[in-house]
Coordinates of C-alpha atoms and ligand atoms in Angstrom, one line a residue:
X12 CA -14.0 -32.0 7.4
X13 CA -15.7 -28.9 5.9
X14 CA -13.8 -25.8 4.7
X15 CA -15.3 -23.9 7.7
X16 CA -13.9 -26.4 10.2
X17 CA -10.5 -26.4 8.6
X18 CA -10.5 -22.6 8.6
X19 CA -11.0 -22.6 12.3
X20 CA -8.8 -25.5 13.2
X21 CA -5.8 -24.7 11.0
X22 CA -6.0 -21.0 10.6
X23 CA -7.9 -20.0 13.7
X24 CA -10.5 -17.9 11.9
X25 CA -14.3 -18.1 12.3
X26 CA -15.6 -16.8 9.0
X27 CA -14.6 -16.6 5.4
X28 CA -14.2 -13.3 3.9
X29 CA -16.2 -12.4 0.8
X30 CA -15.1 -14.4 -2.3
X31 CA -12.9 -16.8 -0.4
X32 CA -15.5 -19.5 0.1
X33 CA -16.9 -19.3 -3.4
X34 CA -13.5 -19.8 -5.0
X35 CA -12.6 -22.6 -2.6
X36 CA -15.8 -24.4 -3.6
X37 CA -14.9 -24.0 -7.3
X38 CA -11.5 -25.4 -6.7
X39 CA -12.7 -28.3 -4.7
X40 CA -15.0 -29.1 -7.6
X41 CA -12.0 -29.2 -9.9
X42 CA -12.6 -25.9 -11.6
X43 CA -10.1 -23.2 -12.5
X44 CA -10.5 -19.7 -11.2
X45 CA -9.1 -16.2 -11.6
X46 CA -9.2 -14.1 -8.3
X47 CA -8.6 -10.4 -8.2
X48 CA -8.5 -9.2 -4.7
X49 CA -6.7 -6.2 -3.1
X50 CA -3.6 -6.6 -1.0
X51 CA -4.5 -7.9 2.4
X52 CA -7.8 -9.3 1.1
X53 CA -6.8 -12.9 2.0
X54 CA -5.7 -14.5 -1.2
X55 CA -3.4 -17.1 0.4
X56 CA -6.1 -19.0 2.2
X57 CA -7.9 -19.5 -1.1
X58 CA -5.3 -22.1 -2.3
X59 CA -3.9 -23.1 1.1
X60 CA -7.1 -24.4 2.4
X61 CA -8.0 -26.6 -0.6
X62 CA -4.4 -27.8 -0.5
X63 CA -5.2 -29.3 2.8
X64 CA -8.4 -30.9 1.7
X65 CA -7.2 -32.3 -1.6
X66 CA -5.2 -35.6 -1.6
X67 CA -2.0 -34.6 -3.4
X68 CA 0.4 -31.7 -3.4
X69 CA -0.4 -28.0 -4.3
X70 CA 2.2 -26.2 -6.4
X71 CA 2.4 -22.5 -5.8
X72 CA 4.1 -20.3 -8.3
X73 CA 5.4 -17.1 -6.7
X74 CA 7.9 -14.6 -8.2
X75 CA 9.8 -13.5 -5.1
X76 CA 12.0 -15.5 -2.8
X77 CA 11.2 -13.3 0.2
X78 CA 7.5 -13.9 -0.3
X79 CA 7.9 -17.6 -0.5
X80 CA 9.9 -17.7 2.6
X81 CA 7.3 -15.6 4.5
X82 CA 4.4 -17.8 3.4
X83 CA 6.2 -21.0 4.2
X84 CA 7.1 -19.8 7.6
X85 CA 3.5 -18.8 8.3
X86 CA 2.3 -22.2 7.1
X87 CA 4.7 -24.0 9.2
X88 CA 3.7 -21.9 12.2
X89 CA 0.2 -23.3 11.7
X90 CA 1.5 -26.8 11.5
X91 CA 1.0 -27.2 7.7
X92 CA 3.8 -29.0 5.9
X93 CA 5.1 -26.7 3.2
X94 CA 8.4 -25.7 1.7
X95 CA 10.0 -23.9 -1.2
X96 CA 12.5 -24.5 -3.9
X97 CA 14.5 -21.6 -5.2
X98 CA 18.0 -20.3 -5.7
X99 CA 18.5 -19.5 -2.1
X100 CA 18.8 -23.2 -1.2
X101 CA 22.0 -25.2 -1.3
X102 CA 22.1 -28.4 -3.4
X103 CA 21.7 -30.6 -0.4
X104 CA 18.8 -28.5 0.9
X105 CA 17.1 -28.8 -2.5
X106 CA 17.6 -32.5 -2.5
X107 CA 16.0 -32.7 0.9
X108 CA 13.0 -30.8 -0.3
X109 CA 12.7 -33.1 -3.3
X110 CA 12.8 -36.1 -1.0
X111 CA 10.0 -34.7 1.1
X112 CA 7.9 -34.1 -1.9
X113 CA 8.5 -37.6 -3.3
X114 CA 7.6 -39.2 0.1
X115 CA 4.3 -37.2 0.2
X116 CA 5.4 -35.3 3.2
X117 CA 4.4 -31.8 1.9
X118 CA 1.0 -30.3 1.2
X119 CA 2.3 -27.2 -0.5
X120 CA 5.5 -26.5 -2.5
X121 CA 6.4 -22.9 -3.6
X122 CA 8.5 -22.5 -6.8
X123 CA 9.5 -19.7 -9.1
X124 CA 8.0 -19.6 -12.6
X125 CA 11.5 -20.2 -14.1
X126 CA 11.8 -23.4 -12.1
X127 CA 8.4 -24.6 -12.9
X128 CA 8.8 -24.6 -16.7
X129 CA 12.1 -26.5 -16.7
X130 CA 11.3 -29.8 -18.6
X131 CA 12.8 -32.0 -16.0
X132 CA 10.7 -30.4 -13.2
X133 CA 7.5 -30.8 -15.2
X134 CA 8.4 -34.5 -15.7
X135 CA 9.1 -34.7 -11.9
X136 CA 5.6 -33.2 -11.2
X137 CA 3.9 -35.5 -13.7
X138 CA 5.0 -38.5 -11.5
X139 CA 3.3 -36.9 -8.5
X140 CA -0.3 -36.4 -7.6
X141 CA -0.6 -32.6 -8.2
X142 CA -3.9 -31.4 -6.8
X143 CA -3.8 -27.8 -7.7
X144 CA -1.6 -25.1 -9.3
X145 CA -1.8 -21.6 -7.7
X146 CA -0.3 -18.7 -9.6
X147 CA 0.4 -15.8 -7.4
X148 CA 0.9 -12.3 -8.8
X149 CA -0.8 -13.6 -11.9
X150 CA -0.9 -10.1 -13.6
X151 CA 2.8 -10.7 -14.4
X152 CA 1.7 -13.1 -17.2
X153 CA 0.2 -10.4 -19.3
X154 CA 1.9 -7.7 -21.2
X155 CA -1.1 -5.5 -20.3
X156 CA -0.4 -6.0 -16.6
X157 CA 1.8 -3.3 -15.0
X158 CA 4.6 -5.7 -14.2
X159 CA 5.0 -8.1 -17.1
X160 CA 7.6 -10.9 -16.6
X161 CA 8.6 -12.9 -19.7
X162 CA 9.1 -16.0 -17.6
X163 CA 5.5 -15.9 -16.5
X164 CA 4.2 -16.1 -20.1
X165 CA 5.5 -19.7 -20.3
X166 CA 3.1 -20.8 -17.7
X167 CA 0.4 -21.3 -20.4
X168 CA 2.0 -24.7 -20.9
X169 CA 0.6 -25.9 -17.6
X170 CA -2.8 -26.8 -19.1
X171 CA -1.1 -28.8 -21.8
X172 CA 0.8 -31.0 -19.4
X173 CA -1.8 -31.1 -16.7
X174 CA -5.2 -30.9 -18.4
X175 CA -7.1 -32.1 -15.4
X176 CA -5.5 -30.2 -12.6
X177 CA -7.3 -27.1 -11.6
X178 CA -5.4 -23.8 -11.8
X179 CA -6.1 -20.8 -9.6
X180 CA -4.6 -17.5 -10.7
X181 CA -4.4 -14.7 -8.1
X182 CA -3.6 -11.0 -8.4
X183 CA -4.2 -7.7 -6.6
X184 CA -3.9 -5.5 -9.7
X185 CA -5.5 -6.3 -13.0
X186 CA -7.7 -4.1 -15.1
X187 CA -10.2 -5.7 -17.5
X188 CA -7.8 -6.2 -20.4
X189 CA -5.3 -7.9 -18.1
X190 CA -7.9 -10.1 -16.5
X191 CA -9.1 -11.3 -19.9
X192 CA -5.6 -11.9 -21.0
X193 CA -4.8 -14.0 -17.9
X194 CA -8.0 -16.1 -18.6
X195 CA -7.0 -16.6 -22.2
X196 CA -3.4 -17.6 -21.5
X197 CA -4.3 -20.0 -18.8
X198 CA -7.4 -21.2 -20.5
X199 CA -9.6 -20.2 -17.5
X200 CA -13.3 -19.9 -18.3
X201 CA -14.4 -16.2 -17.9
X202 CA -17.3 -17.3 -15.8
X203 CA -14.8 -18.4 -13.2
X204 CA -13.6 -14.9 -12.6
X205 CA -13.9 -13.6 -9.1
X206 CA -13.4 -10.0 -8.2
X207 CA -13.4 -8.9 -4.6
X208 CA -14.1 -5.4 -3.5
X209 CA -11.1 -3.1 -3.6
X210 CA -12.4 -1.2 -0.6
X211 CA -10.0 -1.2 2.4
X212 CA -12.2 0.6 4.9
X213 CA -9.6 0.3 7.7
X214 CA -7.2 2.6 5.9
X215 CA -7.8 6.3 6.6
X216 CA -7.1 8.4 3.6
X217 CA -5.5 11.9 4.1
X218 CA -4.0 14.3 1.6
X219 CA -2.1 17.3 2.9
X220 CA -0.3 20.3 1.5
X221 CA 3.4 19.6 1.6
X222 CA 4.3 22.6 3.7
X223 CA 6.0 21.5 6.9
X224 CA 5.6 17.9 5.9
X225 CA 8.8 16.8 7.7
X226 CA 7.6 18.2 11.0
X227 CA 4.3 16.4 10.5
X228 CA 6.0 13.1 9.8
X229 CA 8.3 13.5 12.8
X230 CA 5.4 14.3 15.1
X231 CA 3.3 11.5 13.8
X232 CA 6.1 8.9 14.5
X233 CA 6.7 10.3 17.9
X234 CA 3.0 10.0 18.8
X235 CA 3.0 6.4 17.6
X236 CA 6.4 5.1 18.8
X237 CA 5.5 1.4 18.7
X238 CA 3.9 1.5 15.2
X239 CA 5.6 0.4 12.0
X240 CA 5.4 2.6 9.0
X241 CA 6.9 3.5 5.6
X242 CA 7.7 7.0 4.2
X243 CA 7.7 6.7 0.4
X244 CA 9.8 9.3 -1.4
X245 CA 10.3 10.1 -5.1
X246 CA 14.1 10.2 -5.0
X247 CA 16.8 8.1 -3.5
X248 CA 18.4 11.2 -2.2
X249 CA 15.4 12.2 -0.2
X250 CA 15.0 8.8 1.4
X251 CA 18.5 9.3 2.8
X252 CA 18.1 12.9 3.8
X253 CA 14.8 12.3 5.6
X254 CA 16.1 9.3 7.4
X255 CA 19.1 11.4 8.5
X256 CA 16.8 14.1 9.9
X257 CA 14.6 11.6 11.7
X258 CA 17.7 10.1 13.3
X259 CA 18.8 13.5 14.5
X260 CA 15.4 13.8 16.0
X261 CA 15.9 10.6 17.9
X262 CA 13.9 8.3 15.8
X263 CA 15.3 4.9 14.8
X264 CA 15.0 4.6 11.0
X265 CA 16.6 3.2 7.9
X266 CA 16.5 4.1 4.2
X267 CA 16.0 1.8 1.3
X268 CA 16.4 2.3 -2.4
X269 CA 17.6 0.4 -5.5
X270 CA 21.0 2.0 -5.2
X271 CA 21.9 0.0 -2.1
X272 CA 23.7 -3.3 -2.3
X273 CA 21.5 -6.4 -2.3
X274 CA 22.9 -7.4 1.1
X275 CA 22.1 -4.0 2.6
X276 CA 18.6 -4.1 1.1
X277 CA 17.9 -7.5 2.6
X278 CA 19.1 -6.4 5.9
X279 CA 16.8 -3.3 6.0
X280 CA 13.9 -5.4 4.9
X281 CA 14.6 -8.1 7.5
X282 CA 14.9 -5.5 10.2
X283 CA 11.6 -4.1 9.2
X284 CA 9.8 -7.4 9.0
X285 CA 11.1 -8.4 12.4
X286 CA 10.1 -5.1 14.1
X287 CA 13.7 -4.2 14.7
X288 CA 13.4 -1.0 12.7
X289 CA 9.9 0.4 12.7
X290 CA 10.3 3.2 10.3
X291 CA 11.7 3.0 6.7
X292 CA 12.2 5.9 4.3
X293 CA 12.1 4.3 0.9
X294 CA 11.5 4.6 -2.8
X295 CA 8.8 2.5 -4.2
X296 CA 11.4 -0.3 -4.7
X297 CA 10.5 -1.2 -1.1
X298 CA 7.5 -3.3 -0.3
X299 CA 7.0 -5.7 -3.2
X300 CA 8.1 -8.7 -1.3
X301 CA 6.7 -7.7 2.1
X302 CA 3.8 -9.5 3.7
X303 CA 4.1 -7.7 7.0
X304 CA 0.6 -7.6 8.4
X305 CA 1.1 -4.9 11.0
X306 CA 2.3 -1.8 9.1
X307 CA 0.2 0.8 10.8
X308 CA 0.9 3.8 8.5
X309 CA 2.1 4.7 5.1
X310 CA 3.2 8.3 4.2
X311 CA 3.8 9.6 0.7
X312 CA 6.3 12.3 1.0
X313 CA 5.7 13.0 -2.7
X314 CA 2.8 12.6 -5.1
X315 CA 2.9 9.1 -6.7
X316 CA 2.8 8.9 -10.4
X317 CA -0.6 7.2 -10.8
X318 CA -3.5 5.8 -8.7
X319 CA -2.5 2.1 -9.3
X320 CA 0.9 2.6 -7.6
X321 CA -0.6 4.8 -4.9
X322 CA -3.2 2.2 -4.0
X323 CA -0.7 -0.6 -4.0
X324 CA 1.6 1.4 -1.7
X325 CA -1.0 2.5 0.8
X326 CA -2.3 -1.1 0.6
X327 CA 0.8 -2.2 2.5
X328 CA -0.7 -0.7 5.6
X329 CA -3.2 -2.6 7.7
X330 CA -3.2 -6.0 6.0
X331 CA -4.5 -7.3 9.3
X332 CA -7.6 -5.3 9.0
X333 CA -6.9 -3.0 11.9
X334 CA -7.2 0.8 11.6
X335 CA -4.2 2.2 9.8
X336 CA -3.4 5.7 8.6
X337 CA -2.2 6.9 5.2
X338 CA -1.0 10.5 4.4
X339 CA -0.2 11.9 1.0
X340 CA 1.7 15.2 0.7
X341 CA 1.0 17.2 -2.3
X342 CA 2.7 20.2 -3.9
X343 CA 3.3 22.1 -7.1
X344 CA 7.0 21.0 -7.5
X345 CA 6.1 17.3 -7.6
X346 CA 3.6 17.9 -10.4
X347 CA 6.2 19.7 -12.5
X348 CA 8.7 16.9 -11.9
X349 CA 6.2 14.1 -12.5
X350 CA 4.9 15.7 -15.7
X351 CA 8.4 15.8 -17.0
X352 CA 8.9 12.1 -16.2
X353 CA 5.6 11.3 -17.9
X354 CA 6.5 13.2 -21.0
X355 CA 9.9 11.5 -21.2
X356 CA 8.3 8.1 -20.7
X357 CA 7.6 5.7 -23.6
X358 CA 3.9 6.5 -23.4
X359 CA 3.5 10.2 -22.6
X360 CA -0.3 10.4 -23.3
X361 CA -1.2 7.5 -21.0
X362 CA 1.2 8.6 -18.3
X363 CA 0.0 12.2 -18.4
X364 CA -3.6 11.1 -18.2
X365 CA -2.8 8.8 -15.3
X366 CA -1.0 11.6 -13.5
X367 CA -4.1 13.8 -14.0
X368 CA -6.3 11.2 -12.3
X369 CA -4.1 11.2 -9.2
X370 CA -4.0 15.0 -9.2
X371 CA -7.8 15.0 -9.2
X372 CA -7.7 12.6 -6.3
X373 CA -5.3 14.8 -4.4
X374 CA -7.4 17.9 -5.1
X375 CA -10.7 16.2 -4.4
X376 CA -13.4 18.1 -2.5
X377 CA -15.6 15.0 -2.2
X378 CA -15.0 11.7 -0.4
X379 CA -11.6 10.4 -1.5
X380 CA -12.5 6.8 -1.2
X381 CA -15.3 7.2 -3.6
X382 CA -12.9 8.7 -6.1
X383 CA -10.3 5.9 -5.6
X384 CA -12.9 3.1 -5.9
X385 CA -14.5 4.6 -9.0
X386 CA -11.0 4.5 -10.6
X387 CA -11.3 0.7 -10.1
X388 CA -14.9 0.8 -11.5
X389 CA -16.4 0.3 -8.1
X390 CA -19.0 2.6 -6.7
X391 CA -19.4 3.4 -3.0
X392 CA -22.9 4.5 -2.1
X393 CA -22.1 6.4 1.0
X394 CA -19.3 8.7 2.0
X395 CA -16.7 6.7 3.8
X396 CA -16.2 8.9 7.0
X397 CA -12.6 7.8 7.1
X398 CA -10.9 10.3 4.8
X399 CA -9.9 13.8 5.5
X400 CA -12.6 15.2 3.2
X401 CA -15.3 13.3 5.0
X402 CA -13.9 14.4 8.4
X403 CA -13.5 18.0 7.4
X404 CA -15.8 18.8 4.5
X405 CA -14.1 21.7 2.8
X406 CA -15.6 25.2 2.8
X407 CA -15.8 26.9 -0.5
X408 CA -15.9 30.6 -1.3
X409 CA -16.2 32.8 -4.4
X410 CA -12.6 32.8 -5.7
X411 CA -13.3 34.9 -8.8
X412 CA -11.5 38.0 -7.7
X413 CA -8.5 36.1 -6.5
X414 CA -8.3 34.2 -9.7
X415 CA -8.7 37.4 -11.7
X416 CA -5.8 39.0 -9.9
X417 CA -3.5 36.0 -10.7
X418 CA -4.7 35.7 -14.3
X419 CA -4.3 39.4 -14.9
X420 CA -0.8 39.3 -13.6
X421 CA 0.0 36.3 -15.8
X422 CA -1.2 38.2 -18.9
X423 CA 0.7 41.4 -17.9
X424 CA 3.8 39.3 -17.3
X425 CA 3.4 38.1 -20.9
X426 CA 2.9 34.5 -19.7
X427 CA 6.6 34.5 -19.2
X428 CA 7.1 33.6 -15.5
X429 CA 6.7 30.4 -13.4
X430 CA 4.5 30.2 -10.4
X431 CA 7.2 31.3 -7.9
X432 CA 7.8 34.6 -9.6
X433 CA 4.1 35.2 -10.2
X434 CA 3.5 34.8 -6.4
X435 CA 6.3 37.3 -5.6
X436 CA 4.8 39.8 -8.0
X437 CA 1.3 39.3 -6.5
X438 CA 2.8 39.7 -3.0
X439 CA 4.8 42.8 -4.0
X440 CA 8.3 41.4 -3.4
X441 CA 11.1 43.8 -4.0
X442 CA 13.7 41.2 -4.5
X443 CA 16.3 42.0 -7.2
X444 CA 15.0 39.5 -9.8
X445 CA 11.6 41.3 -9.7
X446 CA 12.8 44.9 -9.8
X447 CA 15.6 44.3 -12.3
X448 CA 13.0 43.1 -14.8
X449 CA 10.6 45.9 -14.0
X450 CA 7.9 43.5 -12.8
X451 CA 7.2 45.9 -9.9
X452 CA 5.9 48.4 -12.5
X453 CA 3.0 46.3 -13.7
X454 CA -0.5 47.2 -12.5
X455 CA -1.2 44.0 -10.5
X456 CA 2.1 44.3 -8.5
X457 CA 1.3 43.7 -4.9
X458 CA -2.5 43.2 -5.3
X459 CA -2.3 39.9 -3.4
X460 CA -0.2 41.1 -0.5
X461 CA -2.6 40.0 2.2
X462 CA -2.4 36.3 1.1
X463 CA 0.5 34.2 2.1
X464 CA 2.9 32.6 -0.3
X465 CA 1.7 29.2 0.8
X466 CA -2.0 30.1 0.2
X467 CA -1.2 31.4 -3.2
X468 CA 0.5 28.2 -4.1
X469 CA -2.6 26.3 -3.1
X470 CA -4.9 28.7 -5.1
X471 CA -2.8 28.4 -8.2
X472 CA -3.0 24.6 -7.8
X473 CA -6.8 24.9 -7.7
X474 CA -6.7 27.1 -10.8
X475 CA -4.6 24.5 -12.6
X476 CA -7.1 21.9 -11.5
X477 CA -10.0 23.9 -12.8
X478 CA -8.2 24.3 -16.1
X479 CA -7.8 28.1 -15.8
X480 CA -4.0 28.0 -16.3
X481 CA -1.5 25.6 -17.7
X482 CA 2.1 25.0 -16.9
X483 CA 4.3 25.1 -20.0
X484 CA 6.7 22.3 -19.1
X485 CA 8.6 22.9 -22.4
X486 CA 9.0 26.6 -21.6
X487 CA 10.6 26.9 -18.2
X488 CA 7.4 26.0 -16.4
X489 CA 6.0 29.4 -17.2
X490 CA 2.3 29.8 -16.5
X491 CA -0.1 30.3 -19.5
X492 CA -3.7 31.4 -19.4
X493 CA -6.3 29.0 -21.0
X494 CA -9.6 29.8 -22.7
X495 CA -11.6 29.0 -19.5
X496 CA -9.1 31.3 -17.7
X497 CA -9.9 34.1 -20.2
X498 CA -13.6 33.6 -19.5
X499 CA -12.9 34.4 -15.8
X500 CA -10.7 37.3 -16.6
X501 CA -12.8 39.0 -19.4
X502 CA -16.2 37.4 -19.5
X503 CA -17.5 37.6 -15.9
X504 CA -17.4 33.8 -15.4
X505 CA -17.2 32.8 -11.7
X506 CA -15.0 30.2 -10.0
X507 CA -15.3 28.6 -6.5
X508 CA -12.2 28.0 -4.4
X509 CA -11.8 25.7 -1.5
X510 CA -10.5 27.2 1.7
X511 CA -7.2 25.7 2.6
X512 CA -6.4 23.9 5.8
X513 CA -2.7 23.8 6.7
X514 CA -0.8 20.7 7.8
X515 CA -0.5 22.3 11.2
X516 CA -4.2 23.0 11.6
X517 CA -4.9 19.5 10.3
X518 CA -2.5 18.0 12.8
X519 CA -4.1 19.7 15.8
X520 CA -7.5 18.6 14.6
X521 CA -6.4 15.1 14.1
X522 CA -4.7 15.0 17.5
X523 CA -7.8 16.2 19.2
X524 CA -9.8 13.4 17.5
X525 CA -7.2 10.8 18.3
X526 CA -6.9 11.9 21.9
X527 CA -10.6 11.3 22.2
X528 CA -10.8 8.0 20.5
X529 CA -7.6 6.2 21.3
X530 CA -7.2 4.7 24.7
X531 CA -4.0 5.3 26.7
X532 CA -1.4 2.8 25.6
X533 CA -2.7 -0.6 26.7
X534 CA -0.5 -2.2 29.3
X535 CA -1.5 -5.8 28.6
X536 CA -1.0 -5.3 24.9
X537 CA 2.5 -4.1 25.5
X538 CA 3.2 -7.1 27.8
X539 CA 1.9 -9.5 25.0
X540 CA 3.8 -7.7 22.3
X541 CA 7.1 -8.0 24.3
X542 CA 6.4 -11.7 24.7
X543 CA 5.7 -12.1 21.0
X544 CA 9.0 -10.4 20.1
X545 CA 10.9 -12.7 22.4
X546 CA 9.3 -15.8 20.9
X547 CA 9.8 -14.5 17.4
X548 CA 13.5 -13.9 18.0
X549 CA 13.9 -17.4 19.6
X550 CA 12.3 -19.0 16.6
X551 CA 13.9 -16.7 14.0
X552 CA 10.6 -15.7 12.5
X553 CA 8.8 -12.4 12.1
X554 CA 6.6 -11.3 15.0
X555 CA 3.5 -11.4 12.9
X556 CA 4.0 -15.0 12.1
X557 CA 3.7 -15.8 15.8
X558 CA 0.5 -13.8 16.1
X559 CA -0.9 -10.9 14.2
X560 CA -1.6 -7.6 16.0
X561 CA -5.2 -8.4 15.6
X562 CA -4.8 -11.6 17.6
X563 CA -3.0 -9.7 20.4
X564 CA -5.8 -7.0 20.4
X565 CA -8.4 -9.8 20.6
X566 CA -6.6 -11.3 23.6
X567 CA -6.7 -7.9 25.3
X568 CA -10.4 -7.5 24.5
X569 CA -11.4 -11.0 25.5
X570 CA -9.0 -11.7 28.3
X571 CA -9.1 -15.5 27.8
X572 CA -8.2 -17.3 30.9
X573 CA -8.3 -20.9 29.7
X574 CA -7.2 -23.1 26.7
X575 CA -10.7 -23.2 25.3
X576 CA -11.1 -19.4 25.6
X577 CA -7.8 -18.9 23.9
X578 CA -9.1 -20.9 20.9
X579 CA -11.9 -18.4 20.6
X580 CA -9.4 -15.7 19.8
X581 CA -9.2 -14.8 16.1
X582 CA -6.0 -16.2 14.5
X583 CA -5.3 -18.9 17.1
X584 CA -5.5 -22.4 15.7
X585 CA -5.0 -25.5 17.8
X586 CA -1.5 -26.0 16.4
X587 CA -0.6 -22.4 16.9
X588 CA -1.8 -22.5 20.5
X589 CA 0.4 -25.5 21.1
X590 CA 3.3 -23.9 19.5
X591 CA 3.1 -20.4 20.9
X592 CA 0.0 -19.9 23.0
X593 CA 0.8 -21.1 26.5
X594 CA 3.1 -18.2 27.6
X595 CA 0.5 -15.7 26.3
X596 CA -2.2 -17.4 28.4
X597 CA 0.1 -17.3 31.4
X598 CA 0.8 -13.6 31.0
X599 CA -2.9 -12.9 30.7
X600 CA -3.7 -14.9 33.8
X601 CA -0.9 -13.1 35.7
X602 CA -2.2 -9.7 34.5
X603 CA -5.7 -10.5 35.4
X604 CA -4.6 -11.2 39.0
X605 CA -3.0 -7.8 39.3
X606 CA -6.2 -6.2 38.1
X607 CA -8.5 -8.0 40.6
X608 CA -7.7 -5.8 43.6
X609 CA -8.6 -2.6 41.8
Ligands
ADP12 P1 -3.1 -11.1 0.3 O1 -2.2 -12.3 -0.1 O2 -4.4 -11.1 -0.4 O3 -2.5 -9.8 0.4 P2 -3.1 -12.6 2.8 O4 -3.5 -13.9 2.3 O5 -1.7 -12.3 3.2 O6 -3.6 -11.4 1.8 O7 -4.1 -12.2 4.0 C1 -4.1 -11.0 4.7 C2 -4.4 -11.2 6.2 O8 -5.7 -11.6 6.4 C3 -3.5 -12.3 6.8 O9 -3.2 -11.9 8.1 C4 -4.5 -13.5 6.9 O10 -4.2 -14.4 7.9 C5 -5.8 -12.7 7.2 N1 -7.0 -13.5 6.8 C6 -7.2 -14.1 5.6 N2 -8.4 -14.7 5.6 C7 -9.0 -14.4 6.8 C8 -10.3 -14.7 7.3 N3 -11.2 -15.4 6.7 N4 -10.6 -14.2 8.6 C9 -9.7 -13.5 9.3 N5 -8.4 -13.2 8.8 C10 -8.1 -13.6 7.5
ZN13 ZN1 -14.5 9.7 2.6

């Protein structure tokens, strides 16, 4: 059988994605490989498919118990004999798995790195026919990677014990230094490095000012009541408070952060995976071990600390390739807090530089996807047409006079006030703090009255972005004027500002667009989704292991009325059809009859 026919028969897919086939050929020719591919890119098939074609067993090294479980369930659903060995198993369960391996009943075995390097386990493997080693999350092997794990670094012994067994290392995040380090440690020839595009065109990218962000989130969820999504927050406290507010507004939601007990965390994660809770408010602790393919939106309540984390977090949306939305809320307060974190971190220069890059992204006035991809050294030729900047190209205007008003006030206030006080002075506030200090006596008091507090915040952000002002984090966050700022104030230099669009205006625009392009809730899709949930519950597996959203959508689009037609649907393998397909076919036939009379 060819790789293509196995792809169709076992996984139900018609075509390989870029890079998959090339690497599979390498592996089948007994070569090693390093694969860098974004989350959702399709890394698993790269070793699962050769595992089926090669004679012996494939050993997959994976760092997380929950990931192993997910993958093994998905394989079993496709009729592929696979299992895992980790600390969640009882002794007798472990013995049973060892027995299956010895009797050549398994094609894939998932183990943790700690388990793999135990001498007795290596000896056990040496007595078997090991076809392939697959190292998932391979960036953990390198101290340069962003998630180094000491137990991974011992994996370099693999080549010593198994010089003739190919090794494939896979990761979603590795910069050049990390890639080279992985190759070096695992003795992978650099010519066998495969890097897939990091573009995820199905994710819409939107950045919004943080004002009224709660209302925006609530309305977004209400408009998509059947969609799963994650609200990422900076603090544990805000995960709890937002979840509480959403519940008050009638939305079923949970919160997740590292302060919860392990049992509670597992519970929340399981409920999310199984579509019991669709909305989770979480810190970035949530998501590492989640393969859920039908996350339809990810919202960042706060600015993330760098582009790598941001990209990984939004990458949890839309793994199935269907359109999914991401929103990032951006405000002044977050920057102040994140700058403080960066300064207090072990590597202030690097962290501050990284923070600046994500600020640039958030302030972008050109296609956001271009900026993101260029961060990963990839260059998109055309604008993406799926980001808020492409959809609403910003209008600019001459902001020189506005900037001069603010800069002049900063100078007259002796660079001794933070942004909030500055805005109050510009807007002519008579609150006690202002008058008691005599700030109402300065010449620029009230010169910016006609501009709202919110708009001033946004213009100050732009001034910061243009380098006209600085925030003195070590001096009460007071604003200071820079040399380029002085050029604007004293030397007739000009500056352009971007007109601001509020979250509300954005929302109504987006709603209009969505009302035009999205069909009314599809009846058949809902019928099939309900059926899927029932089958998933009966089998104690996540709904997306039964069929992905994409597969259900395909059924709705193709309306297959026979066994053969069902096999033409993306994601339905013969085995899967036998296991789960029949009731779906029946529902589609039933539904098609009700439509005939129309
Ligand atoms: P990764 O591990 O890279 O994050 P996965 O291996 O989980 O990604 O794959 C992501 C999704 O893409 C899964 O739903 C998978 O079944 C699907 N997929 C993988 N390869 C293909 C393909 N060639 N055609 C269609 N879907 C695919
Ligand atoms: Zn764009």
